[in-house]
Coordinates of C-alpha atoms in Angstrom, one line a residue:
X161 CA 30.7 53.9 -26.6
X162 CA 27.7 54.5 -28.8
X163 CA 29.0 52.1 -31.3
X164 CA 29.5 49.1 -28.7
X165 CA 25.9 49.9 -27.3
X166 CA 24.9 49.6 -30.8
X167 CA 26.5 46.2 -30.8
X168 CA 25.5 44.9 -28.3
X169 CA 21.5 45.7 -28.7
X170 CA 22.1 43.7 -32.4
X171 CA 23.7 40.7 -30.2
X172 CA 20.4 40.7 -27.8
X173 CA 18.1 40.7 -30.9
X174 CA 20.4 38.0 -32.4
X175 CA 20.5 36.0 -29.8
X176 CA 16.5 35.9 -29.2
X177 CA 15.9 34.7 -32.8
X178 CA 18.7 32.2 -32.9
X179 CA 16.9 30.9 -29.4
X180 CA 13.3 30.9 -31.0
X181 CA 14.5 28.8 -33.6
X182 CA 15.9 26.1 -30.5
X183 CA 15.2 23.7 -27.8
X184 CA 17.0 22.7 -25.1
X185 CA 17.9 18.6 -23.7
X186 CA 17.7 18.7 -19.7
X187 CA 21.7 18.1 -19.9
X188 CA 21.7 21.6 -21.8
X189 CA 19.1 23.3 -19.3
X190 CA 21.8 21.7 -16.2
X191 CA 24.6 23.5 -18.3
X192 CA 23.2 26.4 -18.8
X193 CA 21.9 27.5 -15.0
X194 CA 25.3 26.7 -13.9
X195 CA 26.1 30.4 -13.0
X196 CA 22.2 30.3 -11.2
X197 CA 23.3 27.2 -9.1
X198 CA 26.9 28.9 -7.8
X199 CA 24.5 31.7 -7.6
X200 CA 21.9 30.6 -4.8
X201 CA 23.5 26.9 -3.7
X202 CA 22.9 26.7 0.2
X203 CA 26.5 25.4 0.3
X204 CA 27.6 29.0 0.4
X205 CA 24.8 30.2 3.1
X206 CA 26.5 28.5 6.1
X207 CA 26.8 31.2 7.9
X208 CA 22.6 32.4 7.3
X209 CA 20.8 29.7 8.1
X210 CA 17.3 31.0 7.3
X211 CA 18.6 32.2 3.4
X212 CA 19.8 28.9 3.2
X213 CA 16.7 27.1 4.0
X214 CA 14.7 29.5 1.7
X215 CA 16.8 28.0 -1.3
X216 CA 16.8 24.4 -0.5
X217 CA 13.1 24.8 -0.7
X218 CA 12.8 27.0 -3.2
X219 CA 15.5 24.0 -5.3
X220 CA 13.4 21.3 -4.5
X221 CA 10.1 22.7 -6.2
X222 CA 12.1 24.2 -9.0
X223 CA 13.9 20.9 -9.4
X224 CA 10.1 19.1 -9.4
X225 CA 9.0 21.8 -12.4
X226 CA 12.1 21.2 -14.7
X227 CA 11.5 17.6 -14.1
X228 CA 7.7 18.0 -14.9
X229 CA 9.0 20.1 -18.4
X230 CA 11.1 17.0 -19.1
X231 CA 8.2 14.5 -18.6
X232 CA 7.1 13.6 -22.2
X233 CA 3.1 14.5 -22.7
X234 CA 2.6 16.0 -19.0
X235 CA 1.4 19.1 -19.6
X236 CA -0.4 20.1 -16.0
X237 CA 1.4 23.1 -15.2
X238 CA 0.7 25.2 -12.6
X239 CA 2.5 28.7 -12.0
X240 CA 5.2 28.2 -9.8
X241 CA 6.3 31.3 -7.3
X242 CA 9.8 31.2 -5.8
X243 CA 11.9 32.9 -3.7
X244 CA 15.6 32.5 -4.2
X245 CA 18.9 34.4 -2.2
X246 CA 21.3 35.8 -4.9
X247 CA 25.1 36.2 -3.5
X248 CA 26.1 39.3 -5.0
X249 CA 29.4 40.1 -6.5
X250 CA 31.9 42.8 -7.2
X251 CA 33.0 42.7 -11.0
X252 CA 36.6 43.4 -9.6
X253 CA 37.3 41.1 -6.2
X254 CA 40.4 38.8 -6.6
X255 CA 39.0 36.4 -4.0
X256 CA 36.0 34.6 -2.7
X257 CA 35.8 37.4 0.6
X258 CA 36.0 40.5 -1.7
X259 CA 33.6 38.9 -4.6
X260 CA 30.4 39.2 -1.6
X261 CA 28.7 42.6 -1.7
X262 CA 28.6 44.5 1.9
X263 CA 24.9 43.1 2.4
X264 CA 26.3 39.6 0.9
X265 CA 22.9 38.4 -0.9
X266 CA 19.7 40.0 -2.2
X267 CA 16.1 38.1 -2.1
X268 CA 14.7 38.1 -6.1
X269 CA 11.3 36.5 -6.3
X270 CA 9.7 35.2 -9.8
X271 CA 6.7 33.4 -11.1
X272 CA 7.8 30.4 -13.6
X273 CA 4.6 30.0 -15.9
X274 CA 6.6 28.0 -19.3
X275 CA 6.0 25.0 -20.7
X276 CA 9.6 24.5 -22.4
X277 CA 13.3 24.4 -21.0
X278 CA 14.8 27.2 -22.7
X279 CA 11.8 29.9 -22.1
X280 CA 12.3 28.3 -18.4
X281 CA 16.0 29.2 -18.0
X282 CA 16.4 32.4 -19.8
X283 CA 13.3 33.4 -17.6
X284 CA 15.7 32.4 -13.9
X285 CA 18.9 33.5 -15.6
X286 CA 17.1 37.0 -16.6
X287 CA 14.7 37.6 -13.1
X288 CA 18.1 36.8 -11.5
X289 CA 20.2 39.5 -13.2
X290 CA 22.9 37.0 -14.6
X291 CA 24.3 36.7 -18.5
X292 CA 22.2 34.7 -20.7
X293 CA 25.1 35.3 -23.7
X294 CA 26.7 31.9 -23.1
X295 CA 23.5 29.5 -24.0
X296 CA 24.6 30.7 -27.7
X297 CA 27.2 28.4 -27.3
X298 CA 24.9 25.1 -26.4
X299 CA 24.8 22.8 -29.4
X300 CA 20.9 22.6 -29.1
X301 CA 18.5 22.0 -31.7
X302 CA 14.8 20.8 -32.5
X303 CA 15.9 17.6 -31.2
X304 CA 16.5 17.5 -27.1
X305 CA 15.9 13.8 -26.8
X306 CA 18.6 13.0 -29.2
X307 CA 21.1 15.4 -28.3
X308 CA 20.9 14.8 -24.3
X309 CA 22.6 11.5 -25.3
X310 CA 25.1 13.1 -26.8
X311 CA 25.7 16.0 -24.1
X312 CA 25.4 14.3 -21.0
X313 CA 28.7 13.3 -20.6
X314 CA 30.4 16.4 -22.2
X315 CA 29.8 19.2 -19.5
X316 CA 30.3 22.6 -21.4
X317 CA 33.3 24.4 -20.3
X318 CA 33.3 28.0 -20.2
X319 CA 36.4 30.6 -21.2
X320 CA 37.4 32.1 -18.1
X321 CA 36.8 35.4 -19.6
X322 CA 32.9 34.2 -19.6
X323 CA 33.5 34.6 -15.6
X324 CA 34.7 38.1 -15.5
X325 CA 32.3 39.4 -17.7
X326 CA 29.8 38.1 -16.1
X327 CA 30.8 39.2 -13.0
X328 CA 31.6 35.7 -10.9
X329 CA 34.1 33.9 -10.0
X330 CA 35.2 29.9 -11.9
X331 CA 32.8 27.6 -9.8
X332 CA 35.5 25.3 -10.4
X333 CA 38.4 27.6 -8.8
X334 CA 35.7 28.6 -5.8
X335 CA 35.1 25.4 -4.8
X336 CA 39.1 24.0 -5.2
X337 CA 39.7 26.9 -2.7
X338 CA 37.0 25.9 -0.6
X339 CA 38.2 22.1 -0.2
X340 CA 41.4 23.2 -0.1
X341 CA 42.0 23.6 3.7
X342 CA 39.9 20.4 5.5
X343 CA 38.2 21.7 8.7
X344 CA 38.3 19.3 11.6
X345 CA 35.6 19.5 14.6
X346 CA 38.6 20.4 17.6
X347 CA 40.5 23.0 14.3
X348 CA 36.8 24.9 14.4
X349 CA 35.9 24.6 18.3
X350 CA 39.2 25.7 18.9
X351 CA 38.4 29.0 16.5
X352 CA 34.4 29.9 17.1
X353 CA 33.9 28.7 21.1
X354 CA 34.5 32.1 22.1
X355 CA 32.5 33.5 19.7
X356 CA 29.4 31.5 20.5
X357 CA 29.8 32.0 24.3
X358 CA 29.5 35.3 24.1
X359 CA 26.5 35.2 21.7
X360 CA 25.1 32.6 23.6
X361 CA 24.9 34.7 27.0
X362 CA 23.9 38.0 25.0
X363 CA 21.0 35.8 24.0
X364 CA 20.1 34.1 27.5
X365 CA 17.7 37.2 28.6
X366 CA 16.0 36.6 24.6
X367 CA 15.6 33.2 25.4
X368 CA 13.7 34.1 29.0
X369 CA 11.3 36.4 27.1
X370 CA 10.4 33.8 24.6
X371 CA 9.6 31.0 26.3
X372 CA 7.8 33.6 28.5
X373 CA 5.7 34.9 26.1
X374 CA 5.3 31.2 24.9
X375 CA 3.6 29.9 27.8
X376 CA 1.4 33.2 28.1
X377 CA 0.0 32.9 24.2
X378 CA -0.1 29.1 24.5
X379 CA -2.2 29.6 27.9
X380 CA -4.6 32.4 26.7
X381 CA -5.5 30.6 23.3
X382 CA -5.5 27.2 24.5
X383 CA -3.7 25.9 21.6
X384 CA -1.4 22.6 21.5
X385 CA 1.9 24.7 21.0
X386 CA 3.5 27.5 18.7
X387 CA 6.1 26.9 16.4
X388 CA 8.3 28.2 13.7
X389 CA 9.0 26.9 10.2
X390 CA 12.4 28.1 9.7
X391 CA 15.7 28.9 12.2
X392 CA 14.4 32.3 12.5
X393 CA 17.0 34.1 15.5
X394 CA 15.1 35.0 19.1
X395 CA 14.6 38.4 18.6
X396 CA 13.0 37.5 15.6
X397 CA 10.7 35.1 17.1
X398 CA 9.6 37.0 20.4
X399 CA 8.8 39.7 18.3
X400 CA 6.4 37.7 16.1
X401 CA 4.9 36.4 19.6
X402 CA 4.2 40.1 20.7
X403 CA 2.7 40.6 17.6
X404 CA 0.2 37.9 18.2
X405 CA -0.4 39.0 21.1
X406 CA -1.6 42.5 20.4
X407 CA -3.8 40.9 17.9
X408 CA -5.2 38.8 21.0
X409 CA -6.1 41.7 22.9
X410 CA -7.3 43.6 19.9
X411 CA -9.9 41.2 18.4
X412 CA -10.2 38.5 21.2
X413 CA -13.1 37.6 19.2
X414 CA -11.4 36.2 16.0
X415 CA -9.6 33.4 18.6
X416 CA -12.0 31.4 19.8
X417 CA -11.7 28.4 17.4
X418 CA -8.1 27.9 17.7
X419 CA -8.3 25.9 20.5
X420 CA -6.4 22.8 20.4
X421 CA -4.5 23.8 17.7
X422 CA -1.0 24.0 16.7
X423 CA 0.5 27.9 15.3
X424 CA 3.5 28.0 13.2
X425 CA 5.1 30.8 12.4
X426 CA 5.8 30.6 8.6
X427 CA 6.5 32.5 4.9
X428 CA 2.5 32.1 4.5
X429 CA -0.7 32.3 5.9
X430 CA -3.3 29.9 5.7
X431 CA -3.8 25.7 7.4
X432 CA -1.0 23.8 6.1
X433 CA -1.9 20.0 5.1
X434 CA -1.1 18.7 8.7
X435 CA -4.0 21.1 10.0
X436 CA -1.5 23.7 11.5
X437 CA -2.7 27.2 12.0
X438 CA 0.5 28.9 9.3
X439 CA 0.6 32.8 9.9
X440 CA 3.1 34.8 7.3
X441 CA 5.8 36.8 9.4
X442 CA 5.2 38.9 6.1
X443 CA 1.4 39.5 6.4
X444 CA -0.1 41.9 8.9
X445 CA -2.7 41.9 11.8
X446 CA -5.2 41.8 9.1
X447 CA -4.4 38.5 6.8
X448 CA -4.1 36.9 10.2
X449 CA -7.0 38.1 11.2
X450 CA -8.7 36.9 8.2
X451 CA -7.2 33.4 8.6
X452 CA -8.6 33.1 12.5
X453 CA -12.2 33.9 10.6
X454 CA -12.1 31.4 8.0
X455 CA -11.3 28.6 10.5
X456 CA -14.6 26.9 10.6
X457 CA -14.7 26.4 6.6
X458 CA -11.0 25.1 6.7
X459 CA -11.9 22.5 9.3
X460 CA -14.5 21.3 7.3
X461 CA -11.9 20.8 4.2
X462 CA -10.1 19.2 6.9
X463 CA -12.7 16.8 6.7
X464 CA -13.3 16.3 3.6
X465 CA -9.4 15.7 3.5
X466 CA -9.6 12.5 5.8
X467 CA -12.1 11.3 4.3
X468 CA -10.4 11.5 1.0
X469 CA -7.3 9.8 2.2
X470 CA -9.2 7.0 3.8
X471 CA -10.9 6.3 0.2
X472 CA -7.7 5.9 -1.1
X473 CA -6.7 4.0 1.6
X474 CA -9.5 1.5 0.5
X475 CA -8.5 1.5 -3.2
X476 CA -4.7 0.6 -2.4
X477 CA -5.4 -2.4 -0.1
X478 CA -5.6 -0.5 3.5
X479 CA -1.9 1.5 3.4
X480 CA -2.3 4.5 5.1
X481 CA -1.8 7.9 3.8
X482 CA 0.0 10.2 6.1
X483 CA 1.7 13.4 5.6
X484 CA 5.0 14.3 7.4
X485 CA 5.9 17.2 8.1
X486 CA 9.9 17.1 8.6
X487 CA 10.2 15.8 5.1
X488 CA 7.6 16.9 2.8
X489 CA 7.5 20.4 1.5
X490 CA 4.7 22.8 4.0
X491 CA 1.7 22.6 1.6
X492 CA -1.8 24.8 2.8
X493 CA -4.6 22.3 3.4
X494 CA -5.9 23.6 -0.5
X495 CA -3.1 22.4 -2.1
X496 CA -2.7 18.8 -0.3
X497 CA -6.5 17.8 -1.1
X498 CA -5.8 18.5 -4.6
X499 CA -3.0 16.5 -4.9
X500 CA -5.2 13.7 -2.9
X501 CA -8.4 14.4 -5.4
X502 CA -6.1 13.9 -8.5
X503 CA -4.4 10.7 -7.0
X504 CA -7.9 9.8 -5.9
X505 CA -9.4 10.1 -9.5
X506 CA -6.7 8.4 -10.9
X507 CA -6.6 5.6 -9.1
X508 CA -10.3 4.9 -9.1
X509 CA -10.2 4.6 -13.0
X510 CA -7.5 2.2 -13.1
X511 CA -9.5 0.1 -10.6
X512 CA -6.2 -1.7 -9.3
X513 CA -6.7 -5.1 -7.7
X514 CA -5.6 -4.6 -4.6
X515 CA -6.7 -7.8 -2.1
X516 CA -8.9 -5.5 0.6
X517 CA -6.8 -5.0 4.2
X518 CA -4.0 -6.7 1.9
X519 CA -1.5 -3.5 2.8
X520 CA -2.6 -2.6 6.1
X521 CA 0.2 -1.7 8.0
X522 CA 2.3 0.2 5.8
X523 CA 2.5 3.6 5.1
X524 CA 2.2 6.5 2.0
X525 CA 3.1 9.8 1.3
X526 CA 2.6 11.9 -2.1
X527 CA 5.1 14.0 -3.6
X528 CA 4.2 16.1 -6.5
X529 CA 8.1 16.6 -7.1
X530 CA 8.7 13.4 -8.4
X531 CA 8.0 10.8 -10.8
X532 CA 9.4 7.5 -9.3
X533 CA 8.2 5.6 -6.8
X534 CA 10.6 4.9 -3.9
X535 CA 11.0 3.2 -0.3
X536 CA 11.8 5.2 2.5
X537 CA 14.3 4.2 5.5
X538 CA 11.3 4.6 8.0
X539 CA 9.6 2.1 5.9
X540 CA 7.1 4.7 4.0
X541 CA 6.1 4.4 0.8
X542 CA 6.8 8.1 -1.3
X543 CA 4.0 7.9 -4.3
X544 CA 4.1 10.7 -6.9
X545 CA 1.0 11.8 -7.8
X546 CA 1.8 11.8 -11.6
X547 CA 2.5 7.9 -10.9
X548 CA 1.1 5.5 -13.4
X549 CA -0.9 2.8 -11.7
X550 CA 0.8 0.0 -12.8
X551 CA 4.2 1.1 -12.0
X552 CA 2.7 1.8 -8.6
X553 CA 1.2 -1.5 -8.3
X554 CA 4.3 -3.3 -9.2
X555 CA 6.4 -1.4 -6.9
X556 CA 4.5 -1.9 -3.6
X557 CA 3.7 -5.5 -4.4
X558 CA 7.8 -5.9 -4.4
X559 CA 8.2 -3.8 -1.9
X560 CA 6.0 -4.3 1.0
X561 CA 7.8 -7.2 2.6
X562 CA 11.0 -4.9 2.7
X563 CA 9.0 -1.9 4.3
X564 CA 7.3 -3.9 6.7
X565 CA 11.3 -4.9 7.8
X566 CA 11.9 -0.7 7.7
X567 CA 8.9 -0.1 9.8
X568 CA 10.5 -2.4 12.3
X569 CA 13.8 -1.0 12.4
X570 CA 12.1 2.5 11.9
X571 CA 11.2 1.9 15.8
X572 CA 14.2 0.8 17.1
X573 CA 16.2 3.4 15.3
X574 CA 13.9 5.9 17.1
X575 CA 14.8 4.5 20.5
X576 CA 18.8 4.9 19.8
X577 CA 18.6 7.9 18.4
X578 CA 16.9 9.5 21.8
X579 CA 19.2 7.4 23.7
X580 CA 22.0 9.0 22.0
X581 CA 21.2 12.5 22.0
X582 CA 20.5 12.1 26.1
X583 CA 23.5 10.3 26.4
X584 CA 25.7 12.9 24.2
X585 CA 23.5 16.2 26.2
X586 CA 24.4 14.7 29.7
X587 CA 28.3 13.4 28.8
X588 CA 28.7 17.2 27.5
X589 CA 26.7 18.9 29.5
X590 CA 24.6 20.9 26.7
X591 CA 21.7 23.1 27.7
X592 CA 20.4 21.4 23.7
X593 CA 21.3 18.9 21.3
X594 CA 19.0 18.7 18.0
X595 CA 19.2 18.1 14.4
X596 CA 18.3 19.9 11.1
X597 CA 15.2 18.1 9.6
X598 CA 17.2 17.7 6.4
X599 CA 19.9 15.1 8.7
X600 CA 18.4 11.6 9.1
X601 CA 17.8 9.3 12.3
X602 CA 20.9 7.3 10.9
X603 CA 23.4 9.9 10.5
X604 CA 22.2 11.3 13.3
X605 CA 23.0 8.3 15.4
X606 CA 26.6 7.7 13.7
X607 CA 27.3 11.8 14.5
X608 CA 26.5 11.3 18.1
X609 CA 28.2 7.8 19.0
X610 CA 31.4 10.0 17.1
X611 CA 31.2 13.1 19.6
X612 CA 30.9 10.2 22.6
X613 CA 34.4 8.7 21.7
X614 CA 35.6 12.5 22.1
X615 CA 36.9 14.9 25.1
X616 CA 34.9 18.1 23.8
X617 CA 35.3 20.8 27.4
X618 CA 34.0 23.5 24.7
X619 CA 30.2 22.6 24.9
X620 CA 29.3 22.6 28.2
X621 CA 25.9 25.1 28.5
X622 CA 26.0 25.3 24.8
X623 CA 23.6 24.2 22.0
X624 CA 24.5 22.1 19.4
X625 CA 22.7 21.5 16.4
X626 CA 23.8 18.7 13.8
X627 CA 23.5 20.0 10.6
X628 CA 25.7 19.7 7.2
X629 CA 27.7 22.7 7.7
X630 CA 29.8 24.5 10.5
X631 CA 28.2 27.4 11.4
X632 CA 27.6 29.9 15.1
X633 CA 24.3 31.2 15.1
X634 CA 23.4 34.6 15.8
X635 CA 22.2 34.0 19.1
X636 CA 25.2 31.4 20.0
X637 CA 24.2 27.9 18.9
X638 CA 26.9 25.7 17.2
X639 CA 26.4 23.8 13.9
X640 CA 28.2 21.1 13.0
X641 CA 27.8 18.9 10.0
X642 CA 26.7 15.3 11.1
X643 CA 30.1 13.9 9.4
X644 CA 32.3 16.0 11.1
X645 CA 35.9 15.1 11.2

């Protein structure tokens, strides 16, 4: 035993000065998360909604700072805090139900702060307790650019003994079993309706309390309405609305500018970039507290915001900057004006020549995840900030005849889509029918004229959400993906 822990300790120490001595291609970095991605992939979080929304987010801006690594000369990094569920796994299982843990999944947290590939992924593989022994087998060098070429169409493949060791199961063999047995929409009705109805009517007295307490808190503060970020279950939420509301009666005080406003319930405290009040479910009575006190100076950056978006607005011909919520990650009111002053800066040294008014009309968000340009189906422009002028010129020169046509439809799709989920809520008699922000107006409109061609006695009182996965909620709600079959 004390001969193979020697062994091992010289491996470790091996491996970190052949590693020094390498870089790695983005085709290498891919490779080598694989046992991360199989690790935290949302596709195996049907059945917990809110873990699974944690690591699509968390994916998206880890995605945006591998990109930014990749991104020759940009070297603006900021540390970069995620949150990621780990499934768990028994060494031992001999199947996909016995490899899960009795608690499933385990919430790791890490700070990414590198400015190369490598020191980037052996940081994830090493926060997230998984083997970082098989990147000795990548055939990296000092030379990324040249060797991506050479990798990108010659996926590594791993000895299966690499999965046993490190305690997982050959993504390749998980997901074959996973496809293997096509679920239809009347196979999984058939299986989880009685299962839903009885979660759905333990939950009725829930639901009561929180539209109860609601109203109340909406009433007493005046605000505009109270949200949540994520599919949090009721018990969850009314429990975060009784928690505001002891902190109404004990510092009634600290209230009196939210008036107007909209709360959300959310992962952090703070204004978020569409002016929302954001209060952390993780913070207590007295980060809140010191959020209600700041209000005045955030509504002054709020200010300073507009007007910031309206000089761009004059630099880019009159397109209008907006930010929208349902598809753009939940940035504090801090963050999006300093993506707006960078764009803003930028784009006032290149002095563009963009015919005044020229653009009016059309529409802009910024992303800080990307790099190219790109035309959205509602007819909005996505910009990232790291975009070089030109190529942004170019692009909304070719492209504004072809959003103006999206803005069009944008409207017309809107009207369907509400027609449709009316339509499909009375012919089914749901108590709710909604959609997942991550599901778009057009699938959206091609899942419900689907279910209207269908005999579907199993929903009546129910809610149905359209999602990408089949899932029962905790408190009874039905998810079906939007291309059900």
């Amino acid at each position: 035993t004390f001969c193979y822990f020697i062994r091992l300790c010289l491996e470790k120490i091996l491996l970190q000065c052949v590693l020094q001595s390498r870089t790695l291609s983005g085709a290498d970095a891919i490779n080598a998360l694989r046992p991360f991605y199989f690790a935290v992939h949302p596709d195996f979080f049907g059945q917990h909604p809110k873990e699974r929304e944690v690591n699509e987010n968390s994916l998206k801006r880890l995605n945006g700072y591998l990109e930014n690594l990749q991104k020759p000369g940009f070297r603006s990094f900021k540390p970069t805090q995620l949150t990621f569920y780990v499934r768990e796994r028994e060494p031992n299982s001999s199947s996909i139900q016995e490899s899960f843990s009795a608690s499933g999944f385990r919430a790791v947290s890490f700070t990414l702060h590198t400015r190369d590939l490598l020191s980037t992924v052996l940081d994830i593989l090493n926060s997230c307790s998984l083997s970082t022994e098989h990147i000795q087998s990548l055939n990296v060098n000092s030379q990324p650019h040249k060797e991506a070429k050479s990798t990108v169409n010659r996926p590594i493949k791993w000895d299966k003994t690499y999965y046993s060791f490190a305690g997982f199961k050959d993504p390749e063999e998980e997901l074959e079993q996973a496809h293997r047995v096509e679920t239809t929409l009347i196979s999984w009705l058939d299986d989880n309706e009685a299962s839903a109805v009885k979660k759905m009517k333990k939950s009725l007295p829930l639901r009561k309390e929180l539209e109860r307490l609601k109203f109340e808190l909406s009433r007493q503060l005046q605000v505009s309405d109270i949200r949540w970020q994520r599919s949090w279950g009721i018990a969850h939420r009314c429990s975060q609305l009784h928690s505001l509301g002891r902190l109404v009666q004990q510092r009634p005080e600290v209230l009196k500018n939210v008036k107007g406003r909209t709360v959300i319930f959310t992962d952090r405290s703070g204004m978020s970039a569409a002016g929302h009040i954001m209060l952390g479910t993780m913070d207590v009575h007295h980060h809140w507290t010191k959020i209600f006190e700041r209000l005045p100076n955030y509504y002054k950056l709020q200010k300073r915001l507009l007007f910031l978006e309206d000089r761009i607005s004059q630099l880019l011909g009159g397109i209008q900057v907006i930010y929208i919520e349902e598809l753009q990650p939940l940035l504090t009111l801090e963050e999006y004006y300093e993506s707006l002053d960078s764009f803003y800066n930028k784009l006032r040294d290149s002095r563009l020549p963009f015919h005044p008014r020229s653009l009016r009309g059309l529409q802009m968000i910024l992303e800080s995840d990307r790099y190219a340009p790109s035309l959205h189906e509602f007819g909005h422009f996505t910009i990232p900030t790291v975009c070089d002028p030109a190529t942004l010129q170019w692009f909304i020169f070719a492209k504004a005849q072809e959003a103006r046509e999206n803005l069009k439809r944008k409207e017309k799709m809107m009207i369907t889509e509400k027609e449709l989920i009316d339509t499909s809520t009375e012919k089914f008699s749901l108590d709710r029918l909604y959609k997942e922000p991550s599901v778009s107006s057009a699938q959206m409109i091609d899942c419900c004229k689907r279910l209207l061609e269908e005999s579907l006695p199993y929903l009546q009182g129910m809610h149905l959400c359209v999602s990408h996965f089949y899932s029962v909620l905790q408190d009874g709600d039905l998810c079906i993906p939007w291309n059900w079959k």
